[in-house]
């Protein structure tokens, strides 16, 4: 049984279920909702994280300091983004992106833009998130009648990268920097022009994104790929040498040893780039 404790705004309720507090979202859900009322779950669009820690309490405090229109806008942006993701975006994104958009509009009104130093990397390596960021930027401008700086599309993309991560440990900033650094190692070691518009390069960058997330979350695991590893070593020694350079960088930077499984898949993607 879900019981209303407090209406946070027209779209959000603080509720209790089995002595556990939660936040619910649904368009118009909070309108005229009275404490003690029972909620029909069919009208609920989102159920957010239980309010068990300080971070969750901070998110709850945002509902009293940020106008409801920003939460509604963020909900629309997440729905737009979710159509492009196979995996479910985490619920924390709803609060972190709302807070960001609120201050982005405030900064634009004060002519105090936030510059993102990784704009080039986001546009190249995270094209899906950047495209969604561009659409979201337009939604914000139309909804609040403001002109946001170009980098706001990149800033929104950062939140989407974090929102699609399976862990809170790796930040988007760290992930983008690591993907860029590994891509630089590959370009330098291959010593050739790489077609960054090719399907092989797109697949390589996709692999790097998940690879970087595993490194930052310390979730590197080995597998049974010894035969495949030896095959690549015989037929693609240059690609394997590049993967060893990546291994050395990861060991020095993150104190993580890459198993042959990770090196095998890196070498496979690098070998395809080397043939172009």
Short mmCIF file of C-alpha atoms in Angstrom, two decimals:
data_model
loop_
_atom_site.label_atom_id
_atom_site.label_comp_id
_atom_site.label_asym_id
_atom_site.label_seq_id
_atom_site.Cartn_x
_atom_site.Cartn_y
_atom_site.Cartn_z
CA UNK A 1 0.00 0.00 0.00
CA UNK A 2 1.39 3.43 -1.02
CA UNK A 3 0.33 6.34 1.19
CA UNK A 4 0.82 10.06 0.47
CA UNK A 5 2.94 11.89 3.03
CA UNK A 6 3.28 15.21 1.20
CA UNK A 7 2.61 16.82 -2.17
CA UNK A 8 5.95 18.19 -3.40
CA UNK A 9 4.53 19.92 -6.48
CA UNK A 10 1.83 19.28 -9.09
CA UNK A 11 3.74 16.31 -10.48
CA UNK A 12 5.57 14.83 -7.49
CA UNK A 13 4.60 13.19 -4.22
CA UNK A 14 6.53 12.10 -1.17
CA UNK A 15 5.00 8.73 -0.22
CA UNK A 16 5.53 5.85 2.14
CA UNK A 17 5.35 2.15 1.41
CA UNK A 18 6.05 -0.39 4.15
CA UNK A 19 7.70 2.37 6.26
CA UNK A 20 9.99 3.34 3.39
CA UNK A 21 9.85 6.88 1.95
CA UNK A 22 9.96 7.33 -1.83
CA UNK A 23 9.28 10.01 -4.43
CA UNK A 24 6.74 9.39 -7.18
CA UNK A 25 6.32 11.31 -10.44
CA UNK A 26 3.30 11.59 -12.69
CA UNK A 27 1.87 14.53 -14.61
CA UNK A 28 -0.74 16.10 -12.30
CA UNK A 29 -0.15 13.43 -9.65
CA UNK A 30 0.49 15.94 -6.86
CA UNK A 31 -2.44 18.23 -7.63
CA UNK A 32 -4.73 18.41 -4.57
CA UNK A 33 -3.17 15.25 -3.11
CA UNK A 34 -3.81 15.05 0.62
CA UNK A 35 -1.60 13.36 3.25
CA UNK A 36 -2.90 9.90 4.07
CA UNK A 37 -4.43 9.37 0.62
CA UNK A 38 -3.79 5.99 -1.01
CA UNK A 39 -2.16 6.09 -4.46
CA UNK A 40 -3.19 4.14 -7.54
CA UNK A 41 0.14 2.94 -8.97
CA UNK A 42 -1.37 2.99 -12.48
CA UNK A 43 -1.10 6.79 -12.44
CA UNK A 44 2.58 6.76 -11.51
CA UNK A 45 5.08 7.30 -14.33
CA UNK A 46 8.27 7.03 -12.26
CA UNK A 47 9.25 5.66 -8.87
CA UNK A 48 12.47 7.20 -7.59
CA UNK A 49 15.16 5.97 -5.27
CA UNK A 50 14.25 5.40 -1.63
CA UNK A 51 15.22 8.33 0.60
CA UNK A 52 17.84 6.56 2.70
CA UNK A 53 20.96 8.72 2.47
CA UNK A 54 22.14 12.33 2.43
CA UNK A 55 22.32 12.45 -1.37
CA UNK A 56 18.69 11.37 -1.63
CA UNK A 57 17.72 13.98 0.94
CA UNK A 58 19.46 16.62 -1.16
CA UNK A 59 17.41 15.52 -4.18
CA UNK A 60 14.25 15.81 -2.11
CA UNK A 61 15.19 19.35 -1.06
CA UNK A 62 15.35 20.36 -4.73
CA UNK A 63 11.59 19.92 -5.03
CA UNK A 64 11.05 22.89 -2.73
CA UNK A 65 13.71 25.16 -4.28
CA UNK A 66 13.23 24.46 -8.01
CA UNK A 67 9.95 25.24 -9.83
CA UNK A 68 7.91 22.23 -10.93
CA UNK A 69 8.21 23.29 -14.58
CA UNK A 70 11.86 22.23 -14.55
CA UNK A 71 11.00 18.75 -13.30
CA UNK A 72 8.36 18.44 -16.02
CA UNK A 73 10.90 19.55 -18.62
CA UNK A 74 13.49 17.04 -17.40
CA UNK A 75 10.88 14.29 -17.54
CA UNK A 76 10.22 15.15 -21.19
CA UNK A 77 13.96 15.16 -21.99
CA UNK A 78 14.49 11.78 -20.33
CA UNK A 79 11.58 10.32 -22.26
CA UNK A 80 13.15 11.69 -25.45
CA UNK A 81 16.52 10.18 -24.52
CA UNK A 82 15.15 6.83 -23.38
CA UNK A 83 13.98 6.06 -26.92
CA UNK A 84 17.67 6.07 -27.95
CA UNK A 85 18.88 3.78 -25.14
CA UNK A 86 18.43 0.03 -24.90
CA UNK A 87 19.15 0.16 -21.17
CA UNK A 88 17.07 2.08 -18.63
CA UNK A 89 18.47 5.45 -17.56
CA UNK A 90 18.94 5.64 -13.80
CA UNK A 91 16.49 7.60 -11.66
CA UNK A 92 19.17 9.89 -10.20
CA UNK A 93 19.39 11.56 -13.63
CA UNK A 94 15.94 13.07 -13.06
CA UNK A 95 17.23 15.14 -10.14
CA UNK A 96 20.78 15.92 -11.30
CA UNK A 97 19.63 17.07 -14.74
CA UNK A 98 16.78 19.14 -13.27
CA UNK A 99 19.22 20.90 -10.96
CA UNK A 100 21.61 21.52 -13.84
CA UNK A 101 18.91 22.93 -16.14
CA UNK A 102 17.60 25.23 -13.44
CA UNK A 103 21.04 26.78 -12.92
CA UNK A 104 21.74 26.79 -16.69
CA UNK A 105 18.67 29.00 -17.24
CA UNK A 106 19.69 31.17 -14.31
CA UNK A 107 23.25 31.55 -15.69
CA UNK A 108 21.91 32.47 -19.14
CA UNK A 109 19.78 35.21 -17.63
CA UNK A 110 22.86 36.54 -15.83
CA UNK A 111 25.04 36.13 -18.95
CA UNK A 112 27.36 33.80 -17.06
CA UNK A 113 27.83 30.73 -19.32
CA UNK A 114 29.46 27.50 -18.17
CA UNK A 115 32.28 26.51 -20.55
CA UNK A 116 32.97 22.81 -21.05
CA UNK A 117 36.59 21.95 -21.80
CA UNK A 118 35.68 18.57 -23.29
CA UNK A 119 33.28 19.78 -25.98
CA UNK A 120 35.38 18.39 -28.85
CA UNK A 121 35.64 14.95 -27.22
CA UNK A 122 31.91 14.72 -26.52
CA UNK A 123 30.99 15.67 -30.09
CA UNK A 124 33.36 13.03 -31.49
CA UNK A 125 33.01 10.10 -29.09
CA UNK A 126 29.49 10.54 -27.71
CA UNK A 127 27.51 11.58 -30.74
CA UNK A 128 24.21 10.07 -29.57
CA UNK A 129 24.32 11.93 -26.26
CA UNK A 130 25.37 15.14 -28.00
CA UNK A 131 22.49 14.91 -30.49
CA UNK A 132 20.05 14.43 -27.62
CA UNK A 133 21.74 17.34 -25.84
CA UNK A 134 21.08 19.56 -28.86
CA UNK A 135 17.39 18.59 -28.85
CA UNK A 136 17.17 19.12 -25.10
CA UNK A 137 18.83 22.54 -25.40
CA UNK A 138 16.14 23.57 -27.89
CA UNK A 139 13.40 22.32 -25.55
CA UNK A 140 14.81 24.39 -22.67
CA UNK A 141 15.07 27.50 -24.84
CA UNK A 142 11.52 27.13 -26.14
CA UNK A 143 10.05 26.35 -22.72
CA UNK A 144 11.77 29.18 -20.80
CA UNK A 145 12.35 31.70 -23.60
CA UNK A 146 16.12 31.89 -23.10
CA UNK A 147 19.17 31.58 -25.35
CA UNK A 148 21.60 29.00 -23.98
CA UNK A 149 25.28 28.84 -25.03
CA UNK A 150 26.29 26.08 -27.46
CA UNK A 151 28.14 24.19 -24.73
CA UNK A 152 24.87 23.49 -22.92
CA UNK A 153 24.23 20.63 -25.36
CA UNK A 154 27.56 19.14 -24.22
CA UNK A 155 26.73 19.68 -20.54
CA UNK A 156 23.42 17.87 -20.96
CA UNK A 157 25.26 15.07 -22.77
CA UNK A 158 27.51 14.67 -19.73
CA UNK A 159 24.46 14.09 -17.53
CA UNK A 160 23.13 11.49 -19.99
CA UNK A 161 26.46 9.65 -19.93
CA UNK A 162 26.30 9.53 -16.14
CA UNK A 163 22.64 8.53 -16.30
CA UNK A 164 23.38 5.53 -18.51
CA UNK A 165 26.24 4.31 -16.30
CA UNK A 166 25.67 1.21 -14.19
CA UNK A 167 27.62 2.73 -11.31
CA UNK A 168 27.83 6.10 -9.57
CA UNK A 169 31.60 5.73 -9.16
CA UNK A 170 32.66 6.70 -12.67
CA UNK A 171 31.94 10.29 -13.67
CA UNK A 172 31.28 11.33 -17.24
CA UNK A 173 34.27 13.66 -17.14
CA UNK A 174 36.64 10.81 -16.22
CA UNK A 175 35.12 8.49 -18.78
CA UNK A 176 35.41 10.97 -21.64
CA UNK A 177 39.01 11.78 -20.75
CA UNK A 178 39.95 8.10 -20.60
CA UNK A 179 38.30 7.30 -23.96
CA UNK A 180 40.15 10.24 -25.51
CA UNK A 181 43.50 9.19 -24.01
CA UNK A 182 43.21 5.61 -25.26
CA UNK A 183 42.15 6.80 -28.72
CA UNK A 184 45.25 9.03 -28.76
CA UNK A 185 47.47 6.06 -27.86
CA UNK A 186 46.00 4.06 -30.74
CA UNK A 187 46.43 6.87 -33.28
CA UNK A 188 50.03 7.47 -32.17
CA UNK A 189 51.04 3.80 -32.13
CA UNK A 190 49.44 2.94 -35.48
CA UNK A 191 51.08 6.04 -36.99
CA UNK A 192 48.53 6.34 -39.79
CA UNK A 193 45.46 8.31 -40.71
CA UNK A 194 42.35 6.63 -39.30
CA UNK A 195 38.99 7.15 -40.96
CA UNK A 196 36.98 8.43 -38.01
CA UNK A 197 33.79 8.21 -40.09
CA UNK A 198 34.15 4.46 -40.71
CA UNK A 199 31.96 1.80 -39.14
CA UNK A 200 35.04 0.12 -37.66
CA UNK A 201 36.02 3.32 -35.86
CA UNK A 202 32.47 3.77 -34.54
CA UNK A 203 32.53 0.19 -33.18
CA UNK A 204 35.96 0.79 -31.66
CA UNK A 205 34.77 3.92 -29.83
CA UNK A 206 31.67 2.08 -28.57
CA UNK A 207 33.93 -0.64 -27.22
CA UNK A 208 36.18 1.98 -25.58
CA UNK A 209 33.24 3.60 -23.84
CA UNK A 210 32.27 0.38 -22.05
CA UNK A 211 35.94 -0.48 -21.52
CA UNK A 212 36.52 2.90 -19.83
CA UNK A 213 33.47 2.41 -17.62
CA UNK A 214 34.75 -1.01 -16.51
CA UNK A 215 38.16 0.45 -15.67
CA UNK A 216 36.77 3.37 -13.69
CA UNK A 217 34.47 1.05 -11.77
CA UNK A 218 37.24 -1.49 -11.16
CA UNK A 219 35.22 -4.23 -12.84
CA UNK A 220 37.81 -5.64 -15.23
CA UNK A 221 37.33 -9.41 -15.46
CA UNK A 222 39.15 -12.17 -17.32
CA UNK A 223 37.77 -14.79 -19.67
CA UNK A 224 38.75 -17.91 -21.59
CA UNK A 225 40.24 -16.39 -24.75
CA UNK A 226 43.76 -17.90 -24.80
CA UNK A 227 43.44 -19.44 -28.29
CA UNK A 228 41.95 -16.24 -29.74
CA UNK A 229 44.67 -14.20 -28.02
CA UNK A 230 47.43 -16.33 -29.55
CA UNK A 231 45.78 -16.15 -32.97
CA UNK A 232 45.73 -12.35 -32.88
CA UNK A 233 49.30 -12.29 -31.60
CA UNK A 234 50.44 -14.36 -34.63
CA UNK A 235 48.46 -12.58 -37.32
CA UNK A 236 48.13 -9.03 -35.93
CA UNK A 237 51.27 -8.34 -33.86
CA UNK A 238 51.02 -4.56 -34.42
CA UNK A 239 47.50 -4.42 -33.03
CA UNK A 240 48.56 -6.52 -30.05
CA UNK A 241 51.53 -4.21 -29.42
CA UNK A 242 49.12 -1.24 -29.33
CA UNK A 243 46.89 -3.05 -26.84
CA UNK A 244 49.98 -3.69 -24.68
CA UNK A 245 50.65 0.07 -24.70
CA UNK A 246 47.08 0.58 -23.45
CA UNK A 247 47.66 -2.13 -20.82
CA UNK A 248 50.77 -0.30 -19.59
CA UNK A 249 48.92 3.02 -19.40
CA UNK A 250 46.02 1.51 -17.43
CA UNK A 251 48.43 -0.21 -15.04
CA UNK A 252 50.34 3.01 -14.40
CA UNK A 253 47.29 5.27 -14.15
CA UNK A 254 44.78 3.02 -12.37
CA UNK A 255 46.89 0.19 -10.91
CA UNK A 256 44.77 -2.35 -12.82
CA UNK A 257 46.15 -5.34 -14.70
CA UNK A 258 44.30 -5.99 -17.95
CA UNK A 259 43.68 -9.70 -18.54
CA UNK A 260 44.12 -11.34 -21.94
CA UNK A 261 40.38 -11.21 -22.50
CA UNK A 262 40.41 -7.38 -22.50
CA UNK A 263 43.60 -7.26 -24.61
CA UNK A 264 42.10 -9.66 -27.12
CA UNK A 265 39.04 -7.53 -27.80
CA UNK A 266 41.07 -4.33 -27.90
CA UNK A 267 43.47 -5.92 -30.40
CA UNK A 268 40.60 -7.15 -32.56
CA UNK A 269 39.16 -3.63 -32.91
CA UNK A 270 42.62 -2.09 -33.42
CA UNK A 271 43.47 -4.64 -36.13
CA UNK A 272 40.42 -3.54 -38.10
CA UNK A 273 41.50 0.09 -37.85
CA UNK A 274 45.00 -0.88 -39.01
CA UNK A 275 43.62 -2.47 -42.19
CA UNK A 276 41.73 0.67 -43.29
#
